[in-house]
Coordinates of C-alpha atoms and ligand atoms in Angstrom, one line a residue:
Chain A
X1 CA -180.9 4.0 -103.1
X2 CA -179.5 1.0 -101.5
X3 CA -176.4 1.0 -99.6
X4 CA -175.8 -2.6 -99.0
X5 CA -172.9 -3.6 -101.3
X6 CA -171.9 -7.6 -100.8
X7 CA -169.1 -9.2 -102.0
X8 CA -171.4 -12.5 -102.8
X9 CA -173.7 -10.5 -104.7
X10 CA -171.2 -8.4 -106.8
X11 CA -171.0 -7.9 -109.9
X12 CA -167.3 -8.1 -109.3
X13 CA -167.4 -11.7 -108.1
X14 CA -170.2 -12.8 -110.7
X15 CA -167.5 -11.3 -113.6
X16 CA -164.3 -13.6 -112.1
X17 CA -166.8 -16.6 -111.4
X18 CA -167.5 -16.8 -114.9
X19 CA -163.5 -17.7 -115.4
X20 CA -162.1 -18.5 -112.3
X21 CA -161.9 -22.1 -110.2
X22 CA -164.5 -22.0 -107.3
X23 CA -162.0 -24.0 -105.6
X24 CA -157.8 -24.0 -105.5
X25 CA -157.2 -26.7 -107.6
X26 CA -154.1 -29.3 -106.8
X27 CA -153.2 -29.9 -110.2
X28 CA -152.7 -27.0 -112.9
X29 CA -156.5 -26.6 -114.3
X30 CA -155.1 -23.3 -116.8
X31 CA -157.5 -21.0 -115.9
X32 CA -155.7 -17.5 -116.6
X33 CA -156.9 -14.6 -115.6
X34 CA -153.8 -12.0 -117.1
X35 CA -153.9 -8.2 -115.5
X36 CA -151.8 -5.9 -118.1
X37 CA -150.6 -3.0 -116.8
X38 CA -149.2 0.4 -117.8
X39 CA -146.3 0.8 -115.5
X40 CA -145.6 4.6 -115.2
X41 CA -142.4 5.7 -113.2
X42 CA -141.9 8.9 -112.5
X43 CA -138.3 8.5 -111.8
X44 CA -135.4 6.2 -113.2
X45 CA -133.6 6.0 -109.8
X46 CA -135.3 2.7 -108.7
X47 CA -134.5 1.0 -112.0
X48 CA -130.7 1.0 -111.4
X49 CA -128.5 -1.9 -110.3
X50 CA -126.6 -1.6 -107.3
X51 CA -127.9 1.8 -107.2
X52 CA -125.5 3.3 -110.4
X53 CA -126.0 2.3 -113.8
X54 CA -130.0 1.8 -115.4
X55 CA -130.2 -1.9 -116.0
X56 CA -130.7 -1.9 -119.9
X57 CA -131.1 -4.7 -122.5
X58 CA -130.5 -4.6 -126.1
X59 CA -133.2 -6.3 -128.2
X60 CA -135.1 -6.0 -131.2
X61 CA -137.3 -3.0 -131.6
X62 CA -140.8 -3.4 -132.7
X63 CA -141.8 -6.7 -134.1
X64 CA -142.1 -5.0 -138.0
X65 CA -139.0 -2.6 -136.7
X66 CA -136.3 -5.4 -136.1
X67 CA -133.5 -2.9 -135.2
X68 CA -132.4 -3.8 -132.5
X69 CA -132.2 -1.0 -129.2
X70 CA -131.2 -0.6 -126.0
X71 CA -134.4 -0.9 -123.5
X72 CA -134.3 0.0 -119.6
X73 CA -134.9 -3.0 -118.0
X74 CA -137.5 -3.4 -115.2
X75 CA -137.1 -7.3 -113.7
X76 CA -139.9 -9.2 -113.2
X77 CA -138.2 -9.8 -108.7
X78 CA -138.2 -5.9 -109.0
X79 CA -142.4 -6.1 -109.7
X80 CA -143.2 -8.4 -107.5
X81 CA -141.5 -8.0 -104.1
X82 CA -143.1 -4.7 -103.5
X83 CA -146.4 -6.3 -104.3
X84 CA -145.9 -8.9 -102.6
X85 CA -144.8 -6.8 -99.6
X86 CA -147.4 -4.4 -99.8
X87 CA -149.7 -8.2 -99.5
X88 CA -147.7 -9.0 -96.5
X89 CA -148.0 -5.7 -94.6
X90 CA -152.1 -6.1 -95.5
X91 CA -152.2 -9.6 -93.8
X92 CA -150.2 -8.8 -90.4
X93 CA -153.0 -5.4 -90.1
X94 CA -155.2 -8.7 -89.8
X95 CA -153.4 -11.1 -87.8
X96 CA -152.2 -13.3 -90.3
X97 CA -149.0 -14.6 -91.3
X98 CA -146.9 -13.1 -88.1
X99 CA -144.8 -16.4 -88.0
X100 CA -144.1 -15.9 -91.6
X101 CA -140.8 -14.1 -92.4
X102 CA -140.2 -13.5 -95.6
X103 CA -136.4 -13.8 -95.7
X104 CA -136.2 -17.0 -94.1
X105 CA -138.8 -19.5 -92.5
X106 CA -141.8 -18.5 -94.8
X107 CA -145.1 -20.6 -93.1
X108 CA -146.7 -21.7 -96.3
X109 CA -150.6 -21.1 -95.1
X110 CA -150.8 -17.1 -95.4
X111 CA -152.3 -15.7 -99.1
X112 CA -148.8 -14.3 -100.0
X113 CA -147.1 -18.1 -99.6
X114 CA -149.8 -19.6 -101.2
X115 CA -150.4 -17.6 -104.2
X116 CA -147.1 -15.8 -105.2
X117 CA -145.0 -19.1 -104.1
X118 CA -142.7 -20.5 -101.2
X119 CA -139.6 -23.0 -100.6
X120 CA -138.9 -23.6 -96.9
X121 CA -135.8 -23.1 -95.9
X122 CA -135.7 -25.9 -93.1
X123 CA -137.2 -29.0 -93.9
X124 CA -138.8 -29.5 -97.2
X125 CA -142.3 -28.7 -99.0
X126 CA -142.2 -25.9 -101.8
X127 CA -145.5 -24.5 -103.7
X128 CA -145.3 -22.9 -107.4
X129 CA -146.0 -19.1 -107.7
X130 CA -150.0 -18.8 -109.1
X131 CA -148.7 -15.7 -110.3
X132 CA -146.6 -15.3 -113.3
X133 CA -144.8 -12.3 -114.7
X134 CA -141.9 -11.2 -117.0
X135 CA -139.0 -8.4 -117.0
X136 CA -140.5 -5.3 -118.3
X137 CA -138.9 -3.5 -121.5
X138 CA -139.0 0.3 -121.3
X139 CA -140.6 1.5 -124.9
X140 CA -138.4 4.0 -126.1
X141 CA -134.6 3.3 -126.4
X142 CA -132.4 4.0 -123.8
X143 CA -130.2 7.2 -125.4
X144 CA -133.0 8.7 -127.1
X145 CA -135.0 8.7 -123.4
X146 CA -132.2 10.0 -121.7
X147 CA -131.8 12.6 -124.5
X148 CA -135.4 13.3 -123.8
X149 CA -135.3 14.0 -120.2
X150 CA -132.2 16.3 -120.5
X151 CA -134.7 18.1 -123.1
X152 CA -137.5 18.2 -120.3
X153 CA -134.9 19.6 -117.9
X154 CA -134.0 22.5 -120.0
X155 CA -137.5 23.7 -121.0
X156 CA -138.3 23.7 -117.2
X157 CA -135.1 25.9 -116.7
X158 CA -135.6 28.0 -119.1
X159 CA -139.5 28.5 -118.3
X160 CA -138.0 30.1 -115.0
X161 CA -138.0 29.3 -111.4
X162 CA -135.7 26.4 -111.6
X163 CA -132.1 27.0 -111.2
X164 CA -129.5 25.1 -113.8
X165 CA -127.5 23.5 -111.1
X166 CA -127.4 19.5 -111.8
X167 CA -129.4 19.2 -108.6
X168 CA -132.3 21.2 -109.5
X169 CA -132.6 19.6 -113.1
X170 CA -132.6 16.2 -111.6
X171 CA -135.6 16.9 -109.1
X172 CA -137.7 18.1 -112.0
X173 CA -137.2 16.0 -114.3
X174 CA -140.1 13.7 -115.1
X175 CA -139.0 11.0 -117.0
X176 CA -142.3 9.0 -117.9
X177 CA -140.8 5.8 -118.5
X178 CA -144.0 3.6 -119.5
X179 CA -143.3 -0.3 -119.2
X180 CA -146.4 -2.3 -120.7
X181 CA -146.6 -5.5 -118.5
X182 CA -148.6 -8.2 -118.0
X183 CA -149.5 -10.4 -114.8
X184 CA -150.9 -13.5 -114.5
X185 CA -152.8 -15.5 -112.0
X186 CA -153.3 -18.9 -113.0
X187 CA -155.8 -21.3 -110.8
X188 CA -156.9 -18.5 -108.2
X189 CA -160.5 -18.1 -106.8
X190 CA -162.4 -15.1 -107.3
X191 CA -161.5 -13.7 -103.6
X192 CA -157.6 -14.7 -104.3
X193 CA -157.4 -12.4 -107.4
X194 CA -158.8 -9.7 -105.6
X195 CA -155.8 -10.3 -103.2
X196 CA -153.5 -10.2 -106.1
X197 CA -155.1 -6.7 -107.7
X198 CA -155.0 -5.0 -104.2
X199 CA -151.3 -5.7 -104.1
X200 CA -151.0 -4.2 -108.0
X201 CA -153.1 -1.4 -107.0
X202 CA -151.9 -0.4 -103.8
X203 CA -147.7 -0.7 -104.5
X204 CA -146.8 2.4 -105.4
X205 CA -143.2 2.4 -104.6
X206 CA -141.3 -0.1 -106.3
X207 CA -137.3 -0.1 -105.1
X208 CA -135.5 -0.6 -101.9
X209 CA -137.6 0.5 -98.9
X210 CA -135.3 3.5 -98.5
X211 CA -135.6 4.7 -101.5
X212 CA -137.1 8.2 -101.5
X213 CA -137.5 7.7 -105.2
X214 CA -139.5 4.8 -107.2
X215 CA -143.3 6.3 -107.5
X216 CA -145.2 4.3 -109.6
X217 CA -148.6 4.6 -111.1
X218 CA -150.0 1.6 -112.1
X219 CA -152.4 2.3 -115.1
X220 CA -155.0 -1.2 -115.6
X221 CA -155.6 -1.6 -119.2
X222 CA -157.2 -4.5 -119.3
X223 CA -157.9 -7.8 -118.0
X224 CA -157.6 -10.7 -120.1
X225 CA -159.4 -14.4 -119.3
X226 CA -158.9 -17.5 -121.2
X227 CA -156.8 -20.9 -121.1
X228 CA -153.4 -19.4 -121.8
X229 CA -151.2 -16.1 -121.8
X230 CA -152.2 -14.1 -124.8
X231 CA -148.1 -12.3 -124.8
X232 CA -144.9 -11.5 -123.3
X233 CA -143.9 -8.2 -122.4
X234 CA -141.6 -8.1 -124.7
X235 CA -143.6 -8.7 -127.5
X236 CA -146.1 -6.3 -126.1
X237 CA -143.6 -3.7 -126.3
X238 CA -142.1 -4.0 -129.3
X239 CA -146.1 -3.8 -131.0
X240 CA -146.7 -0.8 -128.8
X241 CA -143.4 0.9 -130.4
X242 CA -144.5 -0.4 -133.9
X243 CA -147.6 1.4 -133.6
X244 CA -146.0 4.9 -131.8
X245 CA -143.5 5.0 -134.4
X246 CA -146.0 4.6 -137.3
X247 CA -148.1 7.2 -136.1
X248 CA -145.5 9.6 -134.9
X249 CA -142.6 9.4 -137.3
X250 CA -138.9 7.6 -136.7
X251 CA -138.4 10.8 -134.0
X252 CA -141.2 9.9 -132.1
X253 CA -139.0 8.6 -128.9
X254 CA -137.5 12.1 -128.8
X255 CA -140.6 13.4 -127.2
X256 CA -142.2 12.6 -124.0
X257 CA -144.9 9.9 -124.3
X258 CA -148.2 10.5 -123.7
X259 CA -150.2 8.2 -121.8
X260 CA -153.4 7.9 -123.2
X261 CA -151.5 7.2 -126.8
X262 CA -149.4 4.4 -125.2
X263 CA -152.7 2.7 -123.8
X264 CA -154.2 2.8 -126.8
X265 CA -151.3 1.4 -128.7
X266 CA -151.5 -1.3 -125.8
X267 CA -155.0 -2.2 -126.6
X268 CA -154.8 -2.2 -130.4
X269 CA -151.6 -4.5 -129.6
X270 CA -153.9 -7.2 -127.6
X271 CA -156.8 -6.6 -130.0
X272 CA -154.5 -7.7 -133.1
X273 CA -153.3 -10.5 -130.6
X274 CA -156.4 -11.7 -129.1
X275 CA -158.4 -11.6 -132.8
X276 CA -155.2 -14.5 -134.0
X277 CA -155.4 -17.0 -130.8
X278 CA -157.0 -20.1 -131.3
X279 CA -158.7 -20.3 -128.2
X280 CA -160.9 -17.7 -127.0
X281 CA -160.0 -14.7 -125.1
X282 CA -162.4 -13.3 -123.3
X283 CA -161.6 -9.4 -122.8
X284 CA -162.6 -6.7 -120.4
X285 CA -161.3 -2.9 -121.0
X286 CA -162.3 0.2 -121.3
X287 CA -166.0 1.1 -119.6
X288 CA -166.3 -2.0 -118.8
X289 CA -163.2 -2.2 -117.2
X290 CA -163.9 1.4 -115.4
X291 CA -167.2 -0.6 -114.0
X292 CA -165.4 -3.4 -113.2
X293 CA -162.9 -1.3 -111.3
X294 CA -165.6 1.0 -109.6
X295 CA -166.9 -2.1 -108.1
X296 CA -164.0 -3.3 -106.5
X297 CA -163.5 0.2 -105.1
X298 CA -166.8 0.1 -103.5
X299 CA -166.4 -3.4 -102.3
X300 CA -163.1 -2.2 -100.3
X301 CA -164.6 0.9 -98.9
X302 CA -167.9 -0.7 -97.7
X303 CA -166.6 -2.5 -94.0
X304 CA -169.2 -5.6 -94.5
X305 CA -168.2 -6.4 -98.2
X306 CA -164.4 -5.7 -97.4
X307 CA -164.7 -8.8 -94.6
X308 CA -166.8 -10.9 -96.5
X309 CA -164.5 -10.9 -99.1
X310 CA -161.4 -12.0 -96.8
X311 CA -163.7 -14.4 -95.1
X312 CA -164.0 -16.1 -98.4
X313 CA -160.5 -15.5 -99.5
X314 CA -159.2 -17.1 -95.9
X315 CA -161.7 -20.2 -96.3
X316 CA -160.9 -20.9 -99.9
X317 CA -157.3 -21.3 -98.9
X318 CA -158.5 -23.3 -95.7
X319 CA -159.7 -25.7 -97.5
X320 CA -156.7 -26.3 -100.2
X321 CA -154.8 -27.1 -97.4
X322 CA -157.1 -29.4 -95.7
X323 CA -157.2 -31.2 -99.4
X324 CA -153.4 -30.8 -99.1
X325 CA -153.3 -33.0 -96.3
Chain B
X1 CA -144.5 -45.8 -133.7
X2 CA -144.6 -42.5 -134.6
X3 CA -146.7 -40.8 -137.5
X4 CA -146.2 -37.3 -137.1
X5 CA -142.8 -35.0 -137.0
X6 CA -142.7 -31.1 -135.4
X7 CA -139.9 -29.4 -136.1
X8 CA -140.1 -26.6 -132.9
X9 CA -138.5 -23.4 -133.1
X10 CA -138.2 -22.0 -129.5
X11 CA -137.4 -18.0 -128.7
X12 CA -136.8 -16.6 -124.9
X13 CA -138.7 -13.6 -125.0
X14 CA -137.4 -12.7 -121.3
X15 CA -134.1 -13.9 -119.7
X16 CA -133.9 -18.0 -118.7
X17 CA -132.3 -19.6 -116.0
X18 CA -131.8 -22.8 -114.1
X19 CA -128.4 -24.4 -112.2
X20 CA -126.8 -26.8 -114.6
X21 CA -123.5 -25.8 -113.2
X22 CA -121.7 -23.8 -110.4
X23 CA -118.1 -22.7 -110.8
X24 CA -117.3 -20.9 -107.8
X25 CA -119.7 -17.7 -107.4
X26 CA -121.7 -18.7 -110.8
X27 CA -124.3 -20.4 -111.1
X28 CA -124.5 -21.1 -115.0
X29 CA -127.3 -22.0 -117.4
X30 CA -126.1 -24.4 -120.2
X31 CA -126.9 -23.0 -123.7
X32 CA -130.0 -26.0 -124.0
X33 CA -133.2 -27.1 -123.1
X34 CA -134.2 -30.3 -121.4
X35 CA -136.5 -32.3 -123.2
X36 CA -138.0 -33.2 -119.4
X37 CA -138.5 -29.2 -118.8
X38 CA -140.1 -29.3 -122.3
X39 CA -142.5 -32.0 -121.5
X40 CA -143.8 -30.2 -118.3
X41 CA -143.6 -27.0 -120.0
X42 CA -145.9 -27.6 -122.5
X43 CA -148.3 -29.1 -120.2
X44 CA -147.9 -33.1 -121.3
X45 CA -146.8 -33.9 -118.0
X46 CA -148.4 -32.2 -114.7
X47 CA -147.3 -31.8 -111.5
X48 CA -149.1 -30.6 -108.4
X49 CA -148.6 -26.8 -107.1
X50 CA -147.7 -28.3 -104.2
X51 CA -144.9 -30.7 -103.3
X52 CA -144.3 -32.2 -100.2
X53 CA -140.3 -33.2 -101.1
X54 CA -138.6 -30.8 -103.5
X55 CA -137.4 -34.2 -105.7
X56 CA -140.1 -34.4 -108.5
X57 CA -141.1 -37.5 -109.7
X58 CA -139.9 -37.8 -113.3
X59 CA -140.5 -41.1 -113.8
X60 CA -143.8 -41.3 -112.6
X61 CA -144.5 -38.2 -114.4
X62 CA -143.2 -38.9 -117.6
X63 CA -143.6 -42.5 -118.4
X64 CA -147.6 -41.9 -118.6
X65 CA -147.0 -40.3 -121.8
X66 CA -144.9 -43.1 -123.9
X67 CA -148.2 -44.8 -123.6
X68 CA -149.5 -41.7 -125.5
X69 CA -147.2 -42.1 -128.2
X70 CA -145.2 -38.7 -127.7
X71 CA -142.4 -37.8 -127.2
X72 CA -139.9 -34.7 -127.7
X73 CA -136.1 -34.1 -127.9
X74 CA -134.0 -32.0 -126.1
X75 CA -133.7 -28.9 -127.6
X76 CA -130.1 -27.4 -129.0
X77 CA -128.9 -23.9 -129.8
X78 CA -129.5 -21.7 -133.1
X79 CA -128.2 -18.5 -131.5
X80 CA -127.8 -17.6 -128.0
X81 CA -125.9 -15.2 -125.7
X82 CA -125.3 -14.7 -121.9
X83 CA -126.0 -12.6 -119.4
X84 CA -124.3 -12.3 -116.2
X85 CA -126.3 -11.1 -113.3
X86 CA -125.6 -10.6 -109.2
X87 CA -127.6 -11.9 -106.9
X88 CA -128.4 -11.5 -103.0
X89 CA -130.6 -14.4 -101.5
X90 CA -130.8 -12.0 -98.3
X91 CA -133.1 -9.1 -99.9
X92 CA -134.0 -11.5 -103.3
X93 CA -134.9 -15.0 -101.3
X94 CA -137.4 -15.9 -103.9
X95 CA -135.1 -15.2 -106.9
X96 CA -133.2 -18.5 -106.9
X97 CA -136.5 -20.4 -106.1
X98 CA -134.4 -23.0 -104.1
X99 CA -133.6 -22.7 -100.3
X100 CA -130.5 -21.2 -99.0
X101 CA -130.1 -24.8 -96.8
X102 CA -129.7 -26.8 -99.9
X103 CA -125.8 -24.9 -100.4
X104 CA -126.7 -21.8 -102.1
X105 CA -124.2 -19.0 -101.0
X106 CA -125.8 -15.9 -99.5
X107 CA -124.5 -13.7 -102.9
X108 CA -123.2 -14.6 -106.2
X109 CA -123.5 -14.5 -109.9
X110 CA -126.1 -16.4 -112.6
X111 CA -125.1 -16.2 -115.8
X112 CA -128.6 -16.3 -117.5
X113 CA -129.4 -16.7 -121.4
X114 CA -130.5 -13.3 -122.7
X115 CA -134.1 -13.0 -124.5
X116 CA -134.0 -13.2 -128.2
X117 CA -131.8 -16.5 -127.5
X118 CA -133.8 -19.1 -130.2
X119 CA -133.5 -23.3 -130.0
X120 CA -134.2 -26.0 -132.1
X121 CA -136.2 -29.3 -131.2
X122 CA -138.1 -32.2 -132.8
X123 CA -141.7 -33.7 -131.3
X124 CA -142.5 -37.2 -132.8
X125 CA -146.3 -38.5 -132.4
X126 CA -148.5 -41.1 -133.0
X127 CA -151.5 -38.9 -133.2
X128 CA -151.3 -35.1 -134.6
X129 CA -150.2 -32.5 -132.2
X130 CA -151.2 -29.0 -131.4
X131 CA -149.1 -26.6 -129.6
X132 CA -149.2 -23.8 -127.0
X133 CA -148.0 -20.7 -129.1
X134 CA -145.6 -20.0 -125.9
X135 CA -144.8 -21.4 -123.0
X136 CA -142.3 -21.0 -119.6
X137 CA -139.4 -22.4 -118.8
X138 CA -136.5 -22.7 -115.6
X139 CA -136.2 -21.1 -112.4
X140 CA -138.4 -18.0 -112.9
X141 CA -140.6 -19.6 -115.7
X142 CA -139.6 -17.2 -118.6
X143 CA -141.5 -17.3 -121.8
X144 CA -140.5 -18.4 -124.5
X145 CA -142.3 -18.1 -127.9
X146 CA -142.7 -20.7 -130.3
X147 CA -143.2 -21.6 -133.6
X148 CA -144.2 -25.6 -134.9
X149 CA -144.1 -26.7 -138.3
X150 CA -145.1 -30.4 -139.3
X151 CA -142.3 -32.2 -140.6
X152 CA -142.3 -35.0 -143.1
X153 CA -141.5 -38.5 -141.0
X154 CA -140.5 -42.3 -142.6
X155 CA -139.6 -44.9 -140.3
X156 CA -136.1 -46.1 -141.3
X157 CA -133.0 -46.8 -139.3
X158 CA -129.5 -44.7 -139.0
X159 CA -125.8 -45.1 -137.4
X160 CA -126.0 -41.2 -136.1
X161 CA -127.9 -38.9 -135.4
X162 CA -127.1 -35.0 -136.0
X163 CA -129.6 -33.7 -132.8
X164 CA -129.1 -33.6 -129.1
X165 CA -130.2 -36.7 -127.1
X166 CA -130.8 -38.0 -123.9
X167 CA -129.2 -41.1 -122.8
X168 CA -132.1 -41.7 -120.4
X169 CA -134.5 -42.2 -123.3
X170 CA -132.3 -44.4 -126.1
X171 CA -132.8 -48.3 -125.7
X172 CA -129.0 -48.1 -127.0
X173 CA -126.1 -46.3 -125.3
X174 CA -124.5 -44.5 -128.5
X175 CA -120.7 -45.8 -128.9
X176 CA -119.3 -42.3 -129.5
X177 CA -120.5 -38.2 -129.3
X178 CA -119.4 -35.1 -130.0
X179 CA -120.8 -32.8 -126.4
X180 CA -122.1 -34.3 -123.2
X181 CA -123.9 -31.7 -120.6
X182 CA -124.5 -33.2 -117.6
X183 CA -127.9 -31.6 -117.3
X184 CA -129.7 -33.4 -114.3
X185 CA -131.4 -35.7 -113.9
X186 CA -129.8 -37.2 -116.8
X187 CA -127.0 -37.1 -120.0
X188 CA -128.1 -35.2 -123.0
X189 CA -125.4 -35.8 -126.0
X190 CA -125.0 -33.9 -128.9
X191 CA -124.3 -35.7 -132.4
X192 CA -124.7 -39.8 -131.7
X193 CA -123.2 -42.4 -133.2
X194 CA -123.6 -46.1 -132.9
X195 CA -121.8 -49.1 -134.0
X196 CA -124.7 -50.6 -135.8
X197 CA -127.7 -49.4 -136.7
X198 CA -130.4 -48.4 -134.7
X199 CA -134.3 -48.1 -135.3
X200 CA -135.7 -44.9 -135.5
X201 CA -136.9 -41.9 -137.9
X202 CA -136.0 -40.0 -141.1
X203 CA -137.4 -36.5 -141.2
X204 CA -137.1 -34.1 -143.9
X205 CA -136.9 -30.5 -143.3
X206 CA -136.3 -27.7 -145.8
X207 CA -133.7 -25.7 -145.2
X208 CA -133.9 -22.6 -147.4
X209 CA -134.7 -24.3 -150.4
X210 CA -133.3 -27.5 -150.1
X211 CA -134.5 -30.4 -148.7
X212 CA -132.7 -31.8 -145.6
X213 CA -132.6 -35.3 -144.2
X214 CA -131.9 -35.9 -140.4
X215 CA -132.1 -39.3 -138.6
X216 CA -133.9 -38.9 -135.0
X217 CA -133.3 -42.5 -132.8
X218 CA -136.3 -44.2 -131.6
X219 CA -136.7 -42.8 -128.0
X220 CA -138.8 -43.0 -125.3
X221 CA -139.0 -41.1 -121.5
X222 CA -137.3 -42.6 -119.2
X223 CA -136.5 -45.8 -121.3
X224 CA -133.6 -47.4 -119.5
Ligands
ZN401 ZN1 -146.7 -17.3 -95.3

């Protein structure tokens, strides 16, 4: 068996080829390449405001269910700064981007400030974000959840080994609080999405930096290719709660969710969705996906691969901003 | 001259803001869409990734596509409500999208329009039109859903006109209105009326069951 695994020769890079601009385009070409993910927190803490009170929006339910609910809110600044971060942190371990600070005087030629966005603070020059995302909308409503988890608590308690105290309940809880959400690269290469799903596979704690609190998994579902965005979060939620409450009755938010349910409910949601757009959606999911997945796993772990790959990612963006010039 | 009418029905589907006005420590978001944002939203006008100066180039932009024979309106209100939300440019730079240098103070307050907020807008055409199902919009490009139906159209002329406007775009400053929002870079009014007739559309709509008549001026980008 051969070891040699190359990022040129991948099947990874052949798959984004197909979709993706060889190039970094000036102008908007609308190539979209849309990552959804199955945002699983295992605690609530992170998704607070100031640190007290769960951020929550009322909207309509399901899109057959128009009731409207409460949702717990996770903002679109509160999914990408950790990425983003987690980005930044991979650049400086390779000597890039150590003039660019984040807060203030952001340089404008490292992956994060070209892909994700930049405005300088002194003097002028700004570039769009390549990646676009929306606030995330918890599934289940916001009482019934909380309803749920103070269930949880008890059963734990009462299974033994846990004391009642307030304390004990809270450090066992596990909440499962499932956001479906989608992000979207437009216009990246091949080597700059792979930048993009490193940061979305490698965040794990979303929340302030202190927080203890705030592990997420990030479950990809699927990734989507085509000339435009196939749905908002929102609306991706409210199918996936159409579909969960169909199956499991109007109580069905009382119970903890199970994962494997939810992603299905996810894919039937961008099936239906896919099967009524006008222009074609290319799709990749399921074995395909886990192939797709297992490739970019071996391309990280093999030394020669990893570097070709940010070779081609730095030289892409090399030459946007000679074109830039 | 126009041939074809879309009557656009707009719904945030995640929470929309951009600076039309700051009273103190808000920055607010008026209850509208401008038909500029429109135009770039839905792709008729481009502009690079990049930009060199953070003044984009409207005019340049824009006036391409009167030579195309479209055009759309601002958009006005069905339903919408507000949110109010704190920010912290220290720990969120990004968030406002606009650097702290041009006057932005460290913390403060946006009052945002909450999703599920829905507008109202007309397209007019010379050729048919097809439409993006969604599209994004302001500061942190929300989407925003939408839904187009093709409109009956008769070229005809009219005293007033019932929609929002923008003064930029009318060959003929309107003598009275009901609402102005200063919405840079330009006037958008609300329910126009001139002191003699001036050229433009008649649409008819249905509105439940009955059929509606509105009068939509002759506009163009960037006209005056
Ligand atoms: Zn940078």
């Amino acid at each position: 068996m051969s070891n040699t695994i190359s990022w040129q020769e991948s099947p990874v890079k052949k798959r984004l080829e197909a979709h993706l601009p060889g190039e970094i385009p000036i102008l908007p070409m609308r190539r979209y390449v849309s990552v959804v993910i199955l945002r699983e927190f295992d605690s609530t803490a992170v998704l607070t405001t100031e640190g007290q009170t769960l951020d929550v929006e009322m909207v309509r339910s399901g899109r057959k269910y128009s009731e409207p609910i409460s949702r717990v809110l996770l903002q679109k600044r509160k999914q990408i700064a950790p990425e983003r971060r987690a980005g930044r942190a991979f650049n400086r371990d390779r000597g890039l981007g150590k003039k660019c600070v984040f807060l203030n005087g952001m340089c404008g030629k490292c992956p994060d400030c070209l892909i994700y966005g930049f405005a300088a603070t002194s003097g002028e020059g700004a570039h769009r974000s390549r990646v676009l995302t929306d606030s995330g909308f918890a599934i289940r409503p916001y009482e019934a959840m909380q309803r749920s988890i103070t269930l949880n608590a008890i059963d734990d308690s009462t299974k033994g080994g846990v004391s009642g105290s307030a304390f004990a309940e809270r450090e066992h809880i596990r909440p499962q609080v499932f956001f479906p959400t989608i992000e979207t690269a437009v216009d990246v290469t091949p080597a700059e999405f792979l930048y993009v799903l490193r940061n979305i596979l490698t965040t794990t704690r979303y929340g302030a930096e202190s927080n203890r609190q705030g592990f997420v998994n990030n479950h990809v579902v699927a990734l989507l290719f085509g000339h435009g965005e196939l749905i908002s979060n929102l609306s991706l939620t409210q199918g996936v709660y159409d579909r969960l409450r169909e199956k499991g009755g109007e109580r069905f938010h009382e119970f903890p969710l199970e994962r494997s349910e939810v992603e299905k409910a996810v894919m039937d949601v961008l099936e239906e969705e896919a099967k009524r757009s006008y222009l074609p959606v290319d799709v990749c999911a399921g074995e395909e996906l886990a192939a797709f997945l297992a490739g970019v796993r071996d391309l990280w772990r093999n030394e020669e691969a990893n570097a070709e790959w940010l070779q081609e990612l730095e030289s892409d963006q090399q030459a946007y901003l000679a074109k830039l010039k | 001259m126009k041939r074809f009418a879309y009557r656009i029905r707009i719904e945030l589907e995640d929470y929309l803001f951009f600076a039309s006005m700051e009273k103190g420590k808000v920055a607010e978001t008026a209850p509208l869409i401008h038909n500029y944002a429109l135009a770039y939203a839905l792709s008729w006008a481009i502009s690079p990734y990049y930009q060199e100066k953070q003044a984009p180039g409207y005019e340049k932009q824009l006036k391409p596509l009167n030579e195309e024979g479209v055009y759309i309106f601002p958009a006005s209100p069905l339903e919408v409500t507000h949110r109010l939300m704190q920010y912290n440019t220290t720990s969120e730079p990004l968030w406002m999208m606009r650097p702290q240098s041009l006057g932005y103070p460290n913390w403060g307050f946006i009052k945002c329009l909450r999703p599920g907020s829905r507008f109202e807008t007309y397209a007019l055409s010379h050729n048919p039109l097809s439409f993006p199902p969604r599209i994004r919009l302001g500061k942190w490009m929300s989407q925003a859903r939408l839904e187009v139906e093709e409109v009956a159209l008769e070229r005809g002329t009219g005293k007033s006109s019932p929609i929002m406007v923008n003064v930029q775009d009318l060959p003929r400053l309107p003598a009275t209105f009901t609402s102005m929002y200063n919405l840079l870079p330009t006037r958008l009014v609300k329910e126009a009326e001139w002191g003699e007739a001036v050229e433009g559309y008649r649409i008819k709509k249905m509105e439940g069951q009955q059929v509606e008549e509105e009068f939509l001026p002759e506009s163009a980008f960037w006209w005056r």
